PDB file of C-alpha atoms in Angstrom:
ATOM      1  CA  UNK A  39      53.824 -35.780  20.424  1.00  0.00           C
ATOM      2  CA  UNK A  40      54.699 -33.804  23.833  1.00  0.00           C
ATOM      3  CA  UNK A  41      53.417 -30.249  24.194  1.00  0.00           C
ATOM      4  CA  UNK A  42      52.757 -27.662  26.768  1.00  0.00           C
ATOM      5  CA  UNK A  43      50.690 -25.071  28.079  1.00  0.00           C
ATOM      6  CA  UNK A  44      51.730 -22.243  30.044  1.00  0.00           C
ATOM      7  CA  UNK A  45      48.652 -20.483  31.600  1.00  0.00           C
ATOM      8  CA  UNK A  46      48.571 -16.622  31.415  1.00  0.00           C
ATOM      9  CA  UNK A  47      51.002 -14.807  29.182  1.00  0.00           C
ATOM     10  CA  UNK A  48      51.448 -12.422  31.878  1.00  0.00           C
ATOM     11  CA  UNK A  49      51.702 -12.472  35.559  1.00  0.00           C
ATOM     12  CA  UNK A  50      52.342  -9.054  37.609  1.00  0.00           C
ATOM     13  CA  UNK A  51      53.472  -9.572  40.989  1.00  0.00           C
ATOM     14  CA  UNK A  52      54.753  -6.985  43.647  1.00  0.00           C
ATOM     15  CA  UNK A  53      58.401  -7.391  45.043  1.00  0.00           C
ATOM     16  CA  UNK A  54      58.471  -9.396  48.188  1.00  0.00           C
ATOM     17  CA  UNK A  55      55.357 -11.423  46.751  1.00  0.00           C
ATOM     18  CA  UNK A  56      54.823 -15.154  46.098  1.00  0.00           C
ATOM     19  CA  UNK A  57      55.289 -16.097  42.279  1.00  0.00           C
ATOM     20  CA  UNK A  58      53.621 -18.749  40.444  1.00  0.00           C
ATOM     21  CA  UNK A  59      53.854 -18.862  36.571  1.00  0.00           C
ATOM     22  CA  UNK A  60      51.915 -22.377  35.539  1.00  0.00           C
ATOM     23  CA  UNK A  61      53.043 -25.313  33.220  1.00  0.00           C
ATOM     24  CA  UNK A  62      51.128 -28.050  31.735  1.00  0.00           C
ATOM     25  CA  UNK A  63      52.623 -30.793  29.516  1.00  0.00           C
ATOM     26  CA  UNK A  64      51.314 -33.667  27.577  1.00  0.00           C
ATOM     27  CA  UNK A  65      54.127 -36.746  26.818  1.00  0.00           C
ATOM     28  CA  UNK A  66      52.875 -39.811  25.471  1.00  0.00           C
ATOM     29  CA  UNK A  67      56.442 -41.405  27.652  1.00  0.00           C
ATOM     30  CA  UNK A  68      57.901 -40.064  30.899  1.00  0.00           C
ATOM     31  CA  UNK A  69      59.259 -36.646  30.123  1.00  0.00           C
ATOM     32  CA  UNK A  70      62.116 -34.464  31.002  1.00  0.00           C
ATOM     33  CA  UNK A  71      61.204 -30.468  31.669  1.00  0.00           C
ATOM     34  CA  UNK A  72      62.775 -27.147  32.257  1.00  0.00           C
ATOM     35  CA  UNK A  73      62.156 -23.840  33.121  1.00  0.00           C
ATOM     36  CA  UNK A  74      63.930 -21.007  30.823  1.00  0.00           C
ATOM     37  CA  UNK A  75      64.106 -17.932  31.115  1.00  0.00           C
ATOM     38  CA  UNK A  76      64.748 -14.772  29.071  1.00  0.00           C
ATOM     39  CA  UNK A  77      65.982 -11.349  29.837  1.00  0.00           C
ATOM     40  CA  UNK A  78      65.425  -8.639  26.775  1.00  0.00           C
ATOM     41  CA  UNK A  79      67.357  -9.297  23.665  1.00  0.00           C
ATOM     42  CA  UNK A  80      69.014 -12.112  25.131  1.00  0.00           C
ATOM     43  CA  UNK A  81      69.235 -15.549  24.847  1.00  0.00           C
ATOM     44  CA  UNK A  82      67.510 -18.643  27.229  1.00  0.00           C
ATOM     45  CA  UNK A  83      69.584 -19.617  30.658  1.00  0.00           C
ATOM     46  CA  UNK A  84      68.435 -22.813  32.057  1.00  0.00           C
ATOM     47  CA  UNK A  85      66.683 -21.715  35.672  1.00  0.00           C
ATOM     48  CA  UNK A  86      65.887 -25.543  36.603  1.00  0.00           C
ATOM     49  CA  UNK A  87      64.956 -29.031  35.066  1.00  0.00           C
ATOM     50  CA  UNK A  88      63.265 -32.330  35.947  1.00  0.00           C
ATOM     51  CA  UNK A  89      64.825 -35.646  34.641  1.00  0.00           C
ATOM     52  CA  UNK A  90      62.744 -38.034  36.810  1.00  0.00           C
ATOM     53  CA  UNK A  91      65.344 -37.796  40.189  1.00  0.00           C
ATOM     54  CA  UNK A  92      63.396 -35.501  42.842  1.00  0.00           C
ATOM     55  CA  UNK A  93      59.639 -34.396  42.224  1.00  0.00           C
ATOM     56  CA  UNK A  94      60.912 -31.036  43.513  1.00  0.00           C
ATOM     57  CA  UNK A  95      63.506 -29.372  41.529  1.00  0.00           C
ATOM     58  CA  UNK A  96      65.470 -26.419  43.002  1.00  0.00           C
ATOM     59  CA  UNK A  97      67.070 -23.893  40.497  1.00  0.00           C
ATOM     60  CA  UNK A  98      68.742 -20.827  40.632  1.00  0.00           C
ATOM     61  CA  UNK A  99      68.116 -17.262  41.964  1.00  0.00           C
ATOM     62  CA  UNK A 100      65.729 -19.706  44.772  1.00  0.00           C
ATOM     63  CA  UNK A 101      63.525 -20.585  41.718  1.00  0.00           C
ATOM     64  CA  UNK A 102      61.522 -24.352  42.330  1.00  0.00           C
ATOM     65  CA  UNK A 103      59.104 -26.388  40.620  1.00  0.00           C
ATOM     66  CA  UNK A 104      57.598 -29.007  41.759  1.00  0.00           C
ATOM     67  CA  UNK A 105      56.402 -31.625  38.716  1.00  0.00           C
ATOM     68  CA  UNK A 106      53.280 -33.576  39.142  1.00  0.00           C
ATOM     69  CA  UNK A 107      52.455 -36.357  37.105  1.00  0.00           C
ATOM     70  CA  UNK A 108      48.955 -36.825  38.162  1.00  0.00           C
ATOM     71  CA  UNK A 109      48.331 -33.077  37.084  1.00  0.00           C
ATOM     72  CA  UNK A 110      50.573 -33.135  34.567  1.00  0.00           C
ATOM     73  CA  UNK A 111      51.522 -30.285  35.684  1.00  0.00           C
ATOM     74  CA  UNK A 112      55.714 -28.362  36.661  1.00  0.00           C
ATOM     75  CA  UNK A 113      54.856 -24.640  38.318  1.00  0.00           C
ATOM     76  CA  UNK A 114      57.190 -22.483  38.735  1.00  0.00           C
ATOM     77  CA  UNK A 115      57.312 -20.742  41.762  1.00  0.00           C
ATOM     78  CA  UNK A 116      58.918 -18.433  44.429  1.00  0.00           C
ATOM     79  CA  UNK A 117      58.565 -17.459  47.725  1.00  0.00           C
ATOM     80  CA  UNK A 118      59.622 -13.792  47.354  1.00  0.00           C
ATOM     81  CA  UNK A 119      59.939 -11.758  43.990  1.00  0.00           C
ATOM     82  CA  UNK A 120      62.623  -9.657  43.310  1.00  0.00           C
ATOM     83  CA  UNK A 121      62.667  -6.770  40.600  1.00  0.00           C
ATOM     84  CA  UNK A 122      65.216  -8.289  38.779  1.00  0.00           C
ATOM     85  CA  UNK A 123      63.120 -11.481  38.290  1.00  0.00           C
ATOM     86  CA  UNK A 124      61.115  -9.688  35.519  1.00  0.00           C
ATOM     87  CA  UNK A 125      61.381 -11.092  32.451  1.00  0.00           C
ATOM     88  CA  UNK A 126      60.214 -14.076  29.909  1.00  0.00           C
ATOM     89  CA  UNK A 127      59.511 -17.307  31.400  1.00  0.00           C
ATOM     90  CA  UNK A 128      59.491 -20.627  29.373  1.00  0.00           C
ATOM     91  CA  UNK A 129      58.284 -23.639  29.664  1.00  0.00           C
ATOM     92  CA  UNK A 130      59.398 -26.683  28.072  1.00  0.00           C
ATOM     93  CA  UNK A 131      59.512 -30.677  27.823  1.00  0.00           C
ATOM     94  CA  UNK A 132      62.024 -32.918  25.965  1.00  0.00           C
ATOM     95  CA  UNK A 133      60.936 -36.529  25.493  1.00  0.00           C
ATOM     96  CA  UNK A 134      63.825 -39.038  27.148  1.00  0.00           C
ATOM     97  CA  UNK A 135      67.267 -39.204  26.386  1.00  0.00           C
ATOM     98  CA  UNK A 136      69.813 -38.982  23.616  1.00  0.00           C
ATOM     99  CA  UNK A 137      68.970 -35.766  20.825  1.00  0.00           C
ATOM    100  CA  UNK A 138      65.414 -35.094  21.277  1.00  0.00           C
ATOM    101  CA  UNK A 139      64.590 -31.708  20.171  1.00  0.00           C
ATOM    102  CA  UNK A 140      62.950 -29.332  23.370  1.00  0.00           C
ATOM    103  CA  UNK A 141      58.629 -28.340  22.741  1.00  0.00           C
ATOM    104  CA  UNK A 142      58.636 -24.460  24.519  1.00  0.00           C
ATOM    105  CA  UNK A 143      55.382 -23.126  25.692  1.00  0.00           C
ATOM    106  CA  UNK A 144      54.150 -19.604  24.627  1.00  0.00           C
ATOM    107  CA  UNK A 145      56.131 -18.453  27.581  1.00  0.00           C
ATOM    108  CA  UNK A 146      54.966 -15.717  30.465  1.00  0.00           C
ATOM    109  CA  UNK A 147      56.181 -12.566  30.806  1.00  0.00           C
ATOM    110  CA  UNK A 148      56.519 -11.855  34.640  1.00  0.00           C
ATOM    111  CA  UNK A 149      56.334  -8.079  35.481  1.00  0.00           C
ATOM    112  CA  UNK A 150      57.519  -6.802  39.396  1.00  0.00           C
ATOM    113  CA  UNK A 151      56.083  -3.430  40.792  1.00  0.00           C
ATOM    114  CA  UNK A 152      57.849  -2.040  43.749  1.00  0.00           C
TER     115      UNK A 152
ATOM    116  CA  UNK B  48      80.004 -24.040  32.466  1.00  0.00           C
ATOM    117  CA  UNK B  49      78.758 -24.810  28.815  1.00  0.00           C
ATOM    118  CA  UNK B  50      79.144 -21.744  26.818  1.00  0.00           C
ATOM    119  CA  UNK B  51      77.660 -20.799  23.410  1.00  0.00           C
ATOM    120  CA  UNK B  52      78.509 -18.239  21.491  1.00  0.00           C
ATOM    121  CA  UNK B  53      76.395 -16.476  18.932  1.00  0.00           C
ATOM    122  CA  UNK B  54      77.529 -13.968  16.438  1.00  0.00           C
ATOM    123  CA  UNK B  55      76.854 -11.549  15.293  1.00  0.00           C
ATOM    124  CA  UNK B  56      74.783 -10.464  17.767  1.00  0.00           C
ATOM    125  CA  UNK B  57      72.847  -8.075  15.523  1.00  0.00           C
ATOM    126  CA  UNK B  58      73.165  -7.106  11.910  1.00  0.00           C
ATOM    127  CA  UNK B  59      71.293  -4.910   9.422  1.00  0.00           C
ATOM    128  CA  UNK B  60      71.441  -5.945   5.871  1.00  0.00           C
ATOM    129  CA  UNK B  61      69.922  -4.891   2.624  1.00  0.00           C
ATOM    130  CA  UNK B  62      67.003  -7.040   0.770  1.00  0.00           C
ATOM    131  CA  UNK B  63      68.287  -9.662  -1.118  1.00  0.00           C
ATOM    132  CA  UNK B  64      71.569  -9.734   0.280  1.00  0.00           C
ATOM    133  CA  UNK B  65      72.832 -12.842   2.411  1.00  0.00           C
ATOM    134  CA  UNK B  66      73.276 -13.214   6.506  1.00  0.00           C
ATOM    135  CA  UNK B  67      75.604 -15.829   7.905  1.00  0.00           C
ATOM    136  CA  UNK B  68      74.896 -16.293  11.770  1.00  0.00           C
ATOM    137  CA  UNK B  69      77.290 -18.254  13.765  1.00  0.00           C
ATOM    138  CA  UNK B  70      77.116 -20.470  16.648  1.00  0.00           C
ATOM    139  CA  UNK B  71      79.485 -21.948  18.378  1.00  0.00           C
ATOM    140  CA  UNK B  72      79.864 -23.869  21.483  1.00  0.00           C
ATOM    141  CA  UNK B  73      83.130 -22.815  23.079  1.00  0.00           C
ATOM    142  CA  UNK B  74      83.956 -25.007  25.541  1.00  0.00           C
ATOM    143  CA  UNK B  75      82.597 -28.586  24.450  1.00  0.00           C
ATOM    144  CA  UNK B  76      81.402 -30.594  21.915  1.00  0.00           C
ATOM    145  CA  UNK B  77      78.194 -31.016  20.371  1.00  0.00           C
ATOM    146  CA  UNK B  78      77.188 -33.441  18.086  1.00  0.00           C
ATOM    147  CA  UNK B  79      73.055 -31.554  17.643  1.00  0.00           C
ATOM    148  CA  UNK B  80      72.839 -28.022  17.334  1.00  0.00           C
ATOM    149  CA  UNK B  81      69.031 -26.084  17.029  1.00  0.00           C
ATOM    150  CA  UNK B  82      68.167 -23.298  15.255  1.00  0.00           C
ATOM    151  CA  UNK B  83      64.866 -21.292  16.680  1.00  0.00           C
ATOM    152  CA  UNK B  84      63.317 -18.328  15.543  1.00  0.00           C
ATOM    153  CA  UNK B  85      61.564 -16.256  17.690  1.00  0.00           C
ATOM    154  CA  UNK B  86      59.311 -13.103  16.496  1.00  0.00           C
ATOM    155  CA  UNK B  87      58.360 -10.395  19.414  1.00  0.00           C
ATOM    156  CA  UNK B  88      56.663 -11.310  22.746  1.00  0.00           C
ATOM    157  CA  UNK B  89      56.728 -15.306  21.010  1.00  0.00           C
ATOM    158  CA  UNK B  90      57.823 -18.309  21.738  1.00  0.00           C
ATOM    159  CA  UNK B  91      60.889 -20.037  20.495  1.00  0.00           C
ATOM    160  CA  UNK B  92      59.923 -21.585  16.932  1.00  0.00           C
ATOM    161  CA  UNK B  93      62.286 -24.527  15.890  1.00  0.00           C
ATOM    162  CA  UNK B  94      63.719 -24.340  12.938  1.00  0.00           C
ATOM    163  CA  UNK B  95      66.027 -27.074  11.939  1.00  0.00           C
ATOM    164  CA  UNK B  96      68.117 -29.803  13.617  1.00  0.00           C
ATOM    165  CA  UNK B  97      71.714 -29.883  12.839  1.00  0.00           C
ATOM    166  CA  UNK B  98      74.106 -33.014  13.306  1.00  0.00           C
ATOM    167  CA  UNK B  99      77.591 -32.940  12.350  1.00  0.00           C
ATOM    168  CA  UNK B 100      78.576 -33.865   9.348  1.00  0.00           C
ATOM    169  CA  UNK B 101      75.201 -34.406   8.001  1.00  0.00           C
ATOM    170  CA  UNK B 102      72.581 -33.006   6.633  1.00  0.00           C
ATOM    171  CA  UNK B 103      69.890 -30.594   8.544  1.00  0.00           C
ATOM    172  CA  UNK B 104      66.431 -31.855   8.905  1.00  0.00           C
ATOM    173  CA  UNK B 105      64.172 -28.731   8.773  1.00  0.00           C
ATOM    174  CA  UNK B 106      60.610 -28.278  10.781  1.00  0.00           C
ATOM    175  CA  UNK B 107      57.805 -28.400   8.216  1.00  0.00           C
ATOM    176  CA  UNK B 108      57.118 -25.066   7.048  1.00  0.00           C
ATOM    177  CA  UNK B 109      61.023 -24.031   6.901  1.00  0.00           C
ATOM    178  CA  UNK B 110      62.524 -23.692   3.769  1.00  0.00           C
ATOM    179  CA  UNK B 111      65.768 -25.000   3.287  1.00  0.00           C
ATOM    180  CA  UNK B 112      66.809 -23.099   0.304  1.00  0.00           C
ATOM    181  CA  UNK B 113      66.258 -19.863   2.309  1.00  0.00           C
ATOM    182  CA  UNK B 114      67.599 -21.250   5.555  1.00  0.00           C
ATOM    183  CA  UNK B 115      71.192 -22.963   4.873  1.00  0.00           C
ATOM    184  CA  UNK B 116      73.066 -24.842   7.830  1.00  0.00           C
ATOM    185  CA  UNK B 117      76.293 -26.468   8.335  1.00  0.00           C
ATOM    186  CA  UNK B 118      77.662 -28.424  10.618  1.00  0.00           C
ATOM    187  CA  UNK B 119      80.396 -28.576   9.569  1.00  0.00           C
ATOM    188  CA  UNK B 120      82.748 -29.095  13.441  1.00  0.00           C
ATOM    189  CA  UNK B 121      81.591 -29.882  16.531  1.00  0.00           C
ATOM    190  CA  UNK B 122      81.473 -26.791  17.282  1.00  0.00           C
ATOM    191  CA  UNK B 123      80.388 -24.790  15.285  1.00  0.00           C
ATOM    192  CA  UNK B 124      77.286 -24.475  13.286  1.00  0.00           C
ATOM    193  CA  UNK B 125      76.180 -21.532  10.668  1.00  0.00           C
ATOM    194  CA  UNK B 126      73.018 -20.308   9.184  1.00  0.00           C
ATOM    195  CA  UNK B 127      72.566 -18.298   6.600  1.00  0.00           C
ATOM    196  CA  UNK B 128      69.332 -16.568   5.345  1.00  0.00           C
ATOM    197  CA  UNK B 129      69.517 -16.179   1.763  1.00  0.00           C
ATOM    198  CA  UNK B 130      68.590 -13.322  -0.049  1.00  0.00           C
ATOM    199  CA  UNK B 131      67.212 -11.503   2.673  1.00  0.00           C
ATOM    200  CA  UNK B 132      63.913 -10.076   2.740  1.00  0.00           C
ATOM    201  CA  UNK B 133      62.232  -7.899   5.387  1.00  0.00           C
ATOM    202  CA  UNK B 134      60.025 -10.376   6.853  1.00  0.00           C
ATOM    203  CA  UNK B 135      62.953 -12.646   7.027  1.00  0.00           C
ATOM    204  CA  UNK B 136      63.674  -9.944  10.212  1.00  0.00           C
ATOM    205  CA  UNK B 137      63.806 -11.377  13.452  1.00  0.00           C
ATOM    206  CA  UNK B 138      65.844 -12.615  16.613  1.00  0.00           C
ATOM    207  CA  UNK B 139      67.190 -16.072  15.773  1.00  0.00           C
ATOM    208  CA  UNK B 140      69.053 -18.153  18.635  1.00  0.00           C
ATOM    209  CA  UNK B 141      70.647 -21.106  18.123  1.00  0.00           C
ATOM    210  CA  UNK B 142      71.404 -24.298  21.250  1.00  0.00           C
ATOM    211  CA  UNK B 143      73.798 -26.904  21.571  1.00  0.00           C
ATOM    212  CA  UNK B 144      74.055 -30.089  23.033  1.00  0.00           C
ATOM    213  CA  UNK B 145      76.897 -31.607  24.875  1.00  0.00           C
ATOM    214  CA  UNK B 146      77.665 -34.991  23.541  1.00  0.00           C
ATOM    215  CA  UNK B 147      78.309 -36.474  27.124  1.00  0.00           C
ATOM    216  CA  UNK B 148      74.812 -35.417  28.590  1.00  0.00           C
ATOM    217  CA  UNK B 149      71.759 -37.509  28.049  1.00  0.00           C
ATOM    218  CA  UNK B 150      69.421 -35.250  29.604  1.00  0.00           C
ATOM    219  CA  UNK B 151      68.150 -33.300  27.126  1.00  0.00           C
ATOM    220  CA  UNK B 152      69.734 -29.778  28.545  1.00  0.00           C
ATOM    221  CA  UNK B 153      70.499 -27.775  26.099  1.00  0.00           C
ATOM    222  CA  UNK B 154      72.514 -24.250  26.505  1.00  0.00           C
ATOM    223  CA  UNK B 155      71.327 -21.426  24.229  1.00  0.00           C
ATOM    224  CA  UNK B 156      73.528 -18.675  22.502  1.00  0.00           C
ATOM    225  CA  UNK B 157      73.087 -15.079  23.285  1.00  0.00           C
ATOM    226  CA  UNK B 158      70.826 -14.339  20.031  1.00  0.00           C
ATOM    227  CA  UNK B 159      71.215 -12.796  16.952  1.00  0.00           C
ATOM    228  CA  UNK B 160      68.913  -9.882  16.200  1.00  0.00           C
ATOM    229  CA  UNK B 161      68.307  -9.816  12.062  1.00  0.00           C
ATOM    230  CA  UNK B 162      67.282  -6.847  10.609  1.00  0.00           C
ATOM    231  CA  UNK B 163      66.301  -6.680   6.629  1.00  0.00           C
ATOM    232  CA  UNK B 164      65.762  -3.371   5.074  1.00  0.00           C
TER     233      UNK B 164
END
C-alpha cells in the first residue's frame, strides 16, 4: 500500500526566503504525486503533480518539486516566499492510472513573517 | 477548468437531525467521486468511494448507515450524515474525477463546514 510522510508539521519562513516543505512516499509500483494546498476553510487546489513525464515538475504561483526515486522523495520548494503562500501544504501519491483513490500526508502548515 | 461545487458550504443543525451535503462537478463528468473528512489542523481522512450508479465502498472504520451516498448522475454526488450528533462536527470535502483523465488528478470542492449542536 502507498503512503507518505511529510516531515515537520510546520515550517516558518520569512518573505523573500527559500521554502522547502519535505515529502516522502512509499509505492510498491511507480507512483503518481501532487502537491495540495489549502487556504483556511477552504477546499484543496492542485499546486503541481508528477505522472512519470519530467523529474522536475513546475506548478503554480512558481511552486516546483523535484521527485526522486532513489530518495523516494517529491520536495516542495521555492525560491522566494511570499505572505500569501501561508497556508496548509499536502502531500500526496495515487498509485497508476484509472480510479485509484489519492494517500495525503499529515500536511505542513507554512507560516511567512515579514 | 474543472470545477466542483460543494454545498452548503456550512450548516448548523440540531442532534439527531439529518445533513445532506452536495457535490457536484459543474463542468464535466465524473464517473468516482471521494468523500474526506478532515478534523482541525488534520489531514484529509477518506471516507468512501462513490461510482455512479453503484454502490459506495466505505474506508474501514466508516459507517455506512451514518454516512449515506449517492451517485446517483455524473455529476452529482450527496452525503448525508444521519442523525447528527456533535462529534459528527467537522469540515467534510468531497473530489471528483474527470472520466477522460487517467492521471489520477482529482479537483476538490470548496468544503462543507458541519456543525452539530
Amino acid at each position: 500500500a502507498q503512503s507518505v510522510t511529510q516531515l515537520g508539521s510546520h515550517v516558518s519562513v520569512s518573505e523573500g526566503a527559500l521554502v522547502l516543505l519535505r515529502c516522502n512516499y512509499s509505492s510498491s509500483v511507480p507512483p503518481y504525486l501532487f502537491w495540495y494546498v489549502q487556504y483556511p476553510n477552504q477546499g484543496l487546489q492542485l499546486l503541481l503533480k508528477y505522472t512519470s513525464a519530467a523529474t522536475l515538475v513546475k506548478g503554480i504561483n512558481g511552486f516546483e518539486a523535484e521527485f526522486k526515486k532513489s530518495e523516494t522523495s517529491f520536495h516542495l520548494t521555492k525560491p522566494s516566499a511570499h505572505m500569501s503562500d501561508a497556508a496548509e501544504y499536502f502531500c500526496a501519491v495515487s498509485e497508476g492510472t484509472g480510479f485509484q483513490k489519492l494517500v495525503f500526508g499529515t500536511g505542513t502548515r507554512l507560516l511567512v513573517s515579514p | 477548468g474543472a470545477v466542483v461545487s460543494q454545498h452548503p458550504s456550512w450548516v448548523i443543525c440540531k442532534s439527531g437531525t439529518s445533513v445532506k451535503i452536495e457535490c457536484r462537478s459543474l463542468d464535466f463528468q465524473a464517473t468516482t467521486m471521494f468523500w474526506y473528512r478532515q478534523f482541525p489542523k488534520q489531514s484529509l481522512m477518506l471516507m468512501a468511494t462513490s461510482n455512479e450508479g453503484s454502490k459506495a465502498t466505505y474506508e474501514q472504520g466508516v459507517e455506512k448507515d451514518k454516512f449515506l451516498i449517492n451517485h446517483a448522475s455524473l455529476t452529482l454526488s450527496t452525503l448525508t450524515v444521519t442523525s447528527a450528533h456533535p462529534e459528527d462536527s467537522s469540515f467534510y470535502i468531497c473530489s471528483a474525477r474527470p472520466r477522460y483523465l487517467g492521471t489520477g488528478e482529482l479537483f476538490f470542492g470548496e468544503g462543507s463546514r458541519l456543525t452539530v449542536l
